[in-house]
PDB file of C-alpha atoms in Angstrom:
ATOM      1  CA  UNK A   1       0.000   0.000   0.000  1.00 48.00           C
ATOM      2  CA  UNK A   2       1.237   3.411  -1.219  1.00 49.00           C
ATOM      3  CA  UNK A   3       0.426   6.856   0.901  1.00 50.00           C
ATOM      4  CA  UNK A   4      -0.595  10.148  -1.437  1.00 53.00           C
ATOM      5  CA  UNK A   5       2.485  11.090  -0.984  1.00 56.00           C
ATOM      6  CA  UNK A   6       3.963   8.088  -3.106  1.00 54.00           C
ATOM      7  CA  UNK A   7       6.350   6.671  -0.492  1.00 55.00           C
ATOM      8  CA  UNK A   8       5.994   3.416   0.918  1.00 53.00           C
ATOM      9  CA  UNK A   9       4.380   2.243   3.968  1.00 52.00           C
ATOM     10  CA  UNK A  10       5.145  -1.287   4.458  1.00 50.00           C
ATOM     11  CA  UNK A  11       6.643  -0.297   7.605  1.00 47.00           C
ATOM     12  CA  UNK A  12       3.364   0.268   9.210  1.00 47.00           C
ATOM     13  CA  UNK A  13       1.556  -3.377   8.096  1.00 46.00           C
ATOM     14  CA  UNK A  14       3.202  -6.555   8.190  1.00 43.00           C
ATOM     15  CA  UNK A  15       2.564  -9.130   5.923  1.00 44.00           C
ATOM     16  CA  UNK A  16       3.649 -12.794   6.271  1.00 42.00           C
ATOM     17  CA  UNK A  17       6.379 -12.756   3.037  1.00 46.00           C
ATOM     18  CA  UNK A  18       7.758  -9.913   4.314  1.00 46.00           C
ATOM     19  CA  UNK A  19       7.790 -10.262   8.206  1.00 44.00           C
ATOM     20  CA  UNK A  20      11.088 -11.908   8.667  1.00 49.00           C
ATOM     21  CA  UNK A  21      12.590  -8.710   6.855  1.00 48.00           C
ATOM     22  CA  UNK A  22      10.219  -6.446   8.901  1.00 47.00           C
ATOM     23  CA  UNK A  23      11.074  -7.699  12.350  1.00 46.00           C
ATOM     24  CA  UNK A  24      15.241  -7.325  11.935  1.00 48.00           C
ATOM     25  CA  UNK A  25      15.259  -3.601  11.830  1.00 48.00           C
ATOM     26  CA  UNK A  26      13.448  -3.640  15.307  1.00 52.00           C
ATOM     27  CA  UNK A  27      15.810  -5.785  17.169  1.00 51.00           C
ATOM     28  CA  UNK A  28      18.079  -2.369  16.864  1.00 52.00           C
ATOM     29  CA  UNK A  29      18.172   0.579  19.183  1.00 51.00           C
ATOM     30  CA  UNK A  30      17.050   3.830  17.588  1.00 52.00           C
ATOM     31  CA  UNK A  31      20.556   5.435  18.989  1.00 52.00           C
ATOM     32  CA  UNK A  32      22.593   3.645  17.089  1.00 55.00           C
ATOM     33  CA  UNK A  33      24.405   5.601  14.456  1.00 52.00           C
ATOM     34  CA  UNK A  34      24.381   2.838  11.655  1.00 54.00           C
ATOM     35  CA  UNK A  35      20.709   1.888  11.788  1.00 62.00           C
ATOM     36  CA  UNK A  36      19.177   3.642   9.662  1.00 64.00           C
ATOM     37  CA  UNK A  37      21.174   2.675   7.071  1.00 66.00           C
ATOM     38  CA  UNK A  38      20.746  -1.241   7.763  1.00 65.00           C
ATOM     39  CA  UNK A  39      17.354  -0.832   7.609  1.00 63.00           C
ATOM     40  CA  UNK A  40      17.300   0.825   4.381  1.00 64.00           C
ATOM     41  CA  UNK A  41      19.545  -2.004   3.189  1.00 64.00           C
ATOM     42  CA  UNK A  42      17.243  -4.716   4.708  1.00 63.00           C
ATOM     43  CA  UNK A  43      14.292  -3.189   2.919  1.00 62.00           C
ATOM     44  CA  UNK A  44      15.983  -3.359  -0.692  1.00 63.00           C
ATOM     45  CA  UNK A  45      14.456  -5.448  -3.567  1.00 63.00           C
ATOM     46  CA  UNK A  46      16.573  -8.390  -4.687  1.00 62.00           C
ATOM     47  CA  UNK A  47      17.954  -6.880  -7.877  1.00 61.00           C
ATOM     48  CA  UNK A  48      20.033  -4.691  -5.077  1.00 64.00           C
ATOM     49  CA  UNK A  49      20.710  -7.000  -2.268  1.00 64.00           C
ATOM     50  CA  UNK A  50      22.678  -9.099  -4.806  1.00 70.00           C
ATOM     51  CA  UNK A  51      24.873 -12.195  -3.507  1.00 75.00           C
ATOM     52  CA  UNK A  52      28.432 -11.232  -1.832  1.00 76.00           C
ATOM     53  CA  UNK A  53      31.503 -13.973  -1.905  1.00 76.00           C
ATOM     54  CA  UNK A  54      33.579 -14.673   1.117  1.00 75.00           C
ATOM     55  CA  UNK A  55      36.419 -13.146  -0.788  1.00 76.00           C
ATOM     56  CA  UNK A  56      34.982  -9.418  -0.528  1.00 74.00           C
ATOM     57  CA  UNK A  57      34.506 -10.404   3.162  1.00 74.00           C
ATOM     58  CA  UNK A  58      37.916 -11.221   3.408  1.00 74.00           C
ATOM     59  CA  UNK A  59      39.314  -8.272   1.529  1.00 73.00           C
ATOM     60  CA  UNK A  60      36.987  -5.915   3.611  1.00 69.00           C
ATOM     61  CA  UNK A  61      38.120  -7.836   6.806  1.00 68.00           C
ATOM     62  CA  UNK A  62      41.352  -7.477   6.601  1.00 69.00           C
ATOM     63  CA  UNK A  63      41.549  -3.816   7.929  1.00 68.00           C
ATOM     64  CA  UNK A  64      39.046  -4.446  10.777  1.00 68.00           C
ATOM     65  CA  UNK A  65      40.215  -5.075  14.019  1.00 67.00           C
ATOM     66  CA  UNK A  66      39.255  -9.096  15.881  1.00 70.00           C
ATOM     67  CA  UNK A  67      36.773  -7.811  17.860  1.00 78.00           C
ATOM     68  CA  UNK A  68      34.837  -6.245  15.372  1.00 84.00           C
ATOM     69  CA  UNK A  69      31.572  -7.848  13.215  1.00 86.00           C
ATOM     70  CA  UNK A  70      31.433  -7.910   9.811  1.00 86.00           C
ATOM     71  CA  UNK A  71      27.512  -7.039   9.020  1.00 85.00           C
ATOM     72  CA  UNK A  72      26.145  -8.292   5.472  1.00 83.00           C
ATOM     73  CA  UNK A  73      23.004  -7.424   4.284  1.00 80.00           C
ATOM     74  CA  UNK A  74      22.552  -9.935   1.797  1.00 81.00           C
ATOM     75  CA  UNK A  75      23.311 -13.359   0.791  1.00 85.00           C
ATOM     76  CA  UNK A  76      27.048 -14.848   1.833  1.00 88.00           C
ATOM     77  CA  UNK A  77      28.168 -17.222  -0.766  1.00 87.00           C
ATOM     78  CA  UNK A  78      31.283 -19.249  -1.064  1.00 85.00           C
ATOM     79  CA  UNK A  79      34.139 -19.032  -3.768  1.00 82.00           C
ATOM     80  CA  UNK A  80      35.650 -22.689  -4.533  1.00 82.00           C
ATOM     81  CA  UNK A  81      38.681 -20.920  -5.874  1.00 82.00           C
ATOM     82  CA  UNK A  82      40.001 -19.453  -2.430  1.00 80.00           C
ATOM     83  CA  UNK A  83      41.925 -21.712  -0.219  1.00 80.00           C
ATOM     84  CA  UNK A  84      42.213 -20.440   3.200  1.00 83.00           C
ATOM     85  CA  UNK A  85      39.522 -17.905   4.940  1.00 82.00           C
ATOM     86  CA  UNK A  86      40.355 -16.044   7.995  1.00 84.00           C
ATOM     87  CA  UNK A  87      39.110 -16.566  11.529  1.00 85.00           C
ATOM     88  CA  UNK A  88      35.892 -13.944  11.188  1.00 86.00           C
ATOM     89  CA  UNK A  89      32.772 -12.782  12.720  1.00 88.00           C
ATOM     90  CA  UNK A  90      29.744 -12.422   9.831  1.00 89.00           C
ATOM     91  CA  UNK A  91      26.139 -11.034  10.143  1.00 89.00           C
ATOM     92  CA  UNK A  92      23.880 -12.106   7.481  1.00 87.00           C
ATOM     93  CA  UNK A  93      20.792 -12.002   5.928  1.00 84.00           C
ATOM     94  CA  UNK A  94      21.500 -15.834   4.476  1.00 87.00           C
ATOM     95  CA  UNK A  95      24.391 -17.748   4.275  1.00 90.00           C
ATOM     96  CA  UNK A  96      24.828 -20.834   1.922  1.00 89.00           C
ATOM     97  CA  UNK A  97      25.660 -23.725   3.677  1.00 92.00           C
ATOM     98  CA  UNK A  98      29.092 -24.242   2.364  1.00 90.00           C
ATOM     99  CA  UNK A  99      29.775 -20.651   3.174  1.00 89.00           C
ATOM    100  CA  UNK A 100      28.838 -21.307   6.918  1.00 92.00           C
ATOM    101  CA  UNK A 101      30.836 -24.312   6.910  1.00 91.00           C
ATOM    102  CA  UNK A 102      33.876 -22.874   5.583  1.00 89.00           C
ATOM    103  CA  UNK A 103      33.348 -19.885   8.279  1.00 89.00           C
ATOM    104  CA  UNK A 104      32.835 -22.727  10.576  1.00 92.00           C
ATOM    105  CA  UNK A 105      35.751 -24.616   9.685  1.00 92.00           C
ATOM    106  CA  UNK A 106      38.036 -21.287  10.165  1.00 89.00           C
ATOM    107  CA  UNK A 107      37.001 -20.753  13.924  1.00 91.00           C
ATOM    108  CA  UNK A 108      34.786 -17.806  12.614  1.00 90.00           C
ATOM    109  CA  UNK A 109      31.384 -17.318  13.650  1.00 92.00           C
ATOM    110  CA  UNK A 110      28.182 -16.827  11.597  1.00 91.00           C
ATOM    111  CA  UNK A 111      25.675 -14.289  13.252  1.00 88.00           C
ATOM    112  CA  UNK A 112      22.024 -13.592  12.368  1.00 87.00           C
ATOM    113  CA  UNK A 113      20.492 -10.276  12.564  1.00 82.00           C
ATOM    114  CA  UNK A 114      18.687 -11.118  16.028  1.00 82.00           C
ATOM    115  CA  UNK A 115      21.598 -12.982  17.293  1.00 86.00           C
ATOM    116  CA  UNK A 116      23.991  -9.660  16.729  1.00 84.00           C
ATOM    117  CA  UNK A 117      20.910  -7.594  17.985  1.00 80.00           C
ATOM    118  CA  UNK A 118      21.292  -9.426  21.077  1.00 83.00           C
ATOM    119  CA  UNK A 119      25.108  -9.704  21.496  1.00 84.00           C
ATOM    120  CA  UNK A 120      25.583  -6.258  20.411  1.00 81.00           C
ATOM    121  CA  UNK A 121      22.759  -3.901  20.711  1.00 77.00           C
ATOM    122  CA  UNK A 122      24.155  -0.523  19.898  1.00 77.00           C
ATOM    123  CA  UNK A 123      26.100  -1.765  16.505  1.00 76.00           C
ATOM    124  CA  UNK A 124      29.366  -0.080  18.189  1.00 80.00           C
ATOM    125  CA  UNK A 125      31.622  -3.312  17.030  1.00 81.00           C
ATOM    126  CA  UNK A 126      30.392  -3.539  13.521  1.00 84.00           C
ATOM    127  CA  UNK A 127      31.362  -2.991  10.261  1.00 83.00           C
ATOM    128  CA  UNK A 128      29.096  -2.569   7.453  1.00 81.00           C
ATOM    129  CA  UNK A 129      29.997  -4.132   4.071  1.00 81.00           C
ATOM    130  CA  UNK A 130      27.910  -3.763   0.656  1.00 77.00           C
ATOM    131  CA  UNK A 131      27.978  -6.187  -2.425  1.00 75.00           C
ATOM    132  CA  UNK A 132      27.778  -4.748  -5.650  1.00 74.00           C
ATOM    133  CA  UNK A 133      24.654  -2.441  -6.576  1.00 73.00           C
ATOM    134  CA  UNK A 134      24.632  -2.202 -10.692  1.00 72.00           C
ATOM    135  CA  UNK A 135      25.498  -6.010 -11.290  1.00 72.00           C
ATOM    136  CA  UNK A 136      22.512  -7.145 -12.792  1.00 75.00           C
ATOM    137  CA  UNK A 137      21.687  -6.861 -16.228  1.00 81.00           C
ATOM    138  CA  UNK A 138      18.971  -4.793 -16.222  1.00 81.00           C
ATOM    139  CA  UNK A 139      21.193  -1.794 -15.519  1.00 82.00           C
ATOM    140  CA  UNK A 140      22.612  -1.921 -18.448  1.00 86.00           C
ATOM    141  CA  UNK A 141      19.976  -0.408 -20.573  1.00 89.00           C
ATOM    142  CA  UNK A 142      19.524   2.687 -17.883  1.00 88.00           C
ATOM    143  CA  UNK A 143      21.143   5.926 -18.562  1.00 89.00           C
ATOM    144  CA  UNK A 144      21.034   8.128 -21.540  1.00 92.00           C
ATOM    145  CA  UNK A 145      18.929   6.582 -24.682  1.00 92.00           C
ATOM    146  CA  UNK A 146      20.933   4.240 -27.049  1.00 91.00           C
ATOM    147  CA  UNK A 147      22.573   5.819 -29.864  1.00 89.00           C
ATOM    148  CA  UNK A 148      23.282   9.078 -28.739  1.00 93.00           C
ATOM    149  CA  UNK A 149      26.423  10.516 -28.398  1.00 94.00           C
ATOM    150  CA  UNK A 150      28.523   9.471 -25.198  1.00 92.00           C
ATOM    151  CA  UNK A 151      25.805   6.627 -24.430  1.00 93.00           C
ATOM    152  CA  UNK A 152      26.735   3.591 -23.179  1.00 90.00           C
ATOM    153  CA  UNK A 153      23.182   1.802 -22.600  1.00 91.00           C
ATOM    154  CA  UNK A 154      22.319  -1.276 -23.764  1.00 91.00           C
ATOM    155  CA  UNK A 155      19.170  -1.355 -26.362  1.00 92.00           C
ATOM    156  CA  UNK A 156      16.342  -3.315 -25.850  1.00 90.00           C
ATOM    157  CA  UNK A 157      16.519  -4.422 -29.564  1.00 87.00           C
ATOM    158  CA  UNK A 158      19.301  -4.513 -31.685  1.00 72.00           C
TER     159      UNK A 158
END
């Protein structure tokens, strides 16, 4: 349901494919400094919450300090091609199993959103990482029309 205003107001009416997605965002206190922008990230459509491989994790990690949790607000998936993952905290949305496993398997820790809620309610020890935005391929064709000058978008038909 849309206000007159146009903007959404899901946030007011839950719905049963959306409650596990509407109930996160609560678990948070208000003071926090990061929440609003977790909840904005937990209330993307798929097409922007795209899949992130441990490797990003890893490469993102590497600068935080131990004590610190990594918070993901998508899907972690696993990369066959990398040998060796770091001992690592991760918040998730979903993890794929083998990704938990190989988390597991590292002495790292996999979190969900009410677990970290819990553990650390003011979001002081976290870091926030985000996945690609424009990977899908229906951002190709946005931008300026095909065929002008300086345009790189895609055309529907060629």
């Amino acid at each position: 349901m849309a206000t007159d205003e146009g903007n959404r107001s899901m946030d007011r009416q839950i719905e049963t494919s959306s409650s596990k997605r509407m109930i996160q965002p609560r678990f948070f206190k208000k003071g926090q400094a990061n929440d609003p922008t977790k909840t904005k990230l937990i209330w993307n459509n798929q097409l922007i919450r795209s899949p992130l491989q441990t490797p990003k994790i890893i490469f993102e990690e590497r600068d935080v300090q131990d004590d610190k949790i990594v918070v993901v607000v998508e899907t972690v998936t696993d990369d066959p091609g990398v040998d060796e993952i770091p001992c690592m905290k991760v918040t998730a949305l979903r993890f794929i199993e083998t990704a938990r496993a190989w988390i597991k398997k590292a002495g790292g820790v996999c979190f969900a959103f009410d677990q970290l809620a819990l553990r650390d309610p003011l979001g002081q020890n976290t870091v926030l990482v985000i996945g690609p935005k424009n990977c899908c391929e229906v951002n190709r064709h946005f931008g300026k029309p095909p065929g002008v000058p300086h345009s790189h978008t895609k055309p529907y038909v060629r």
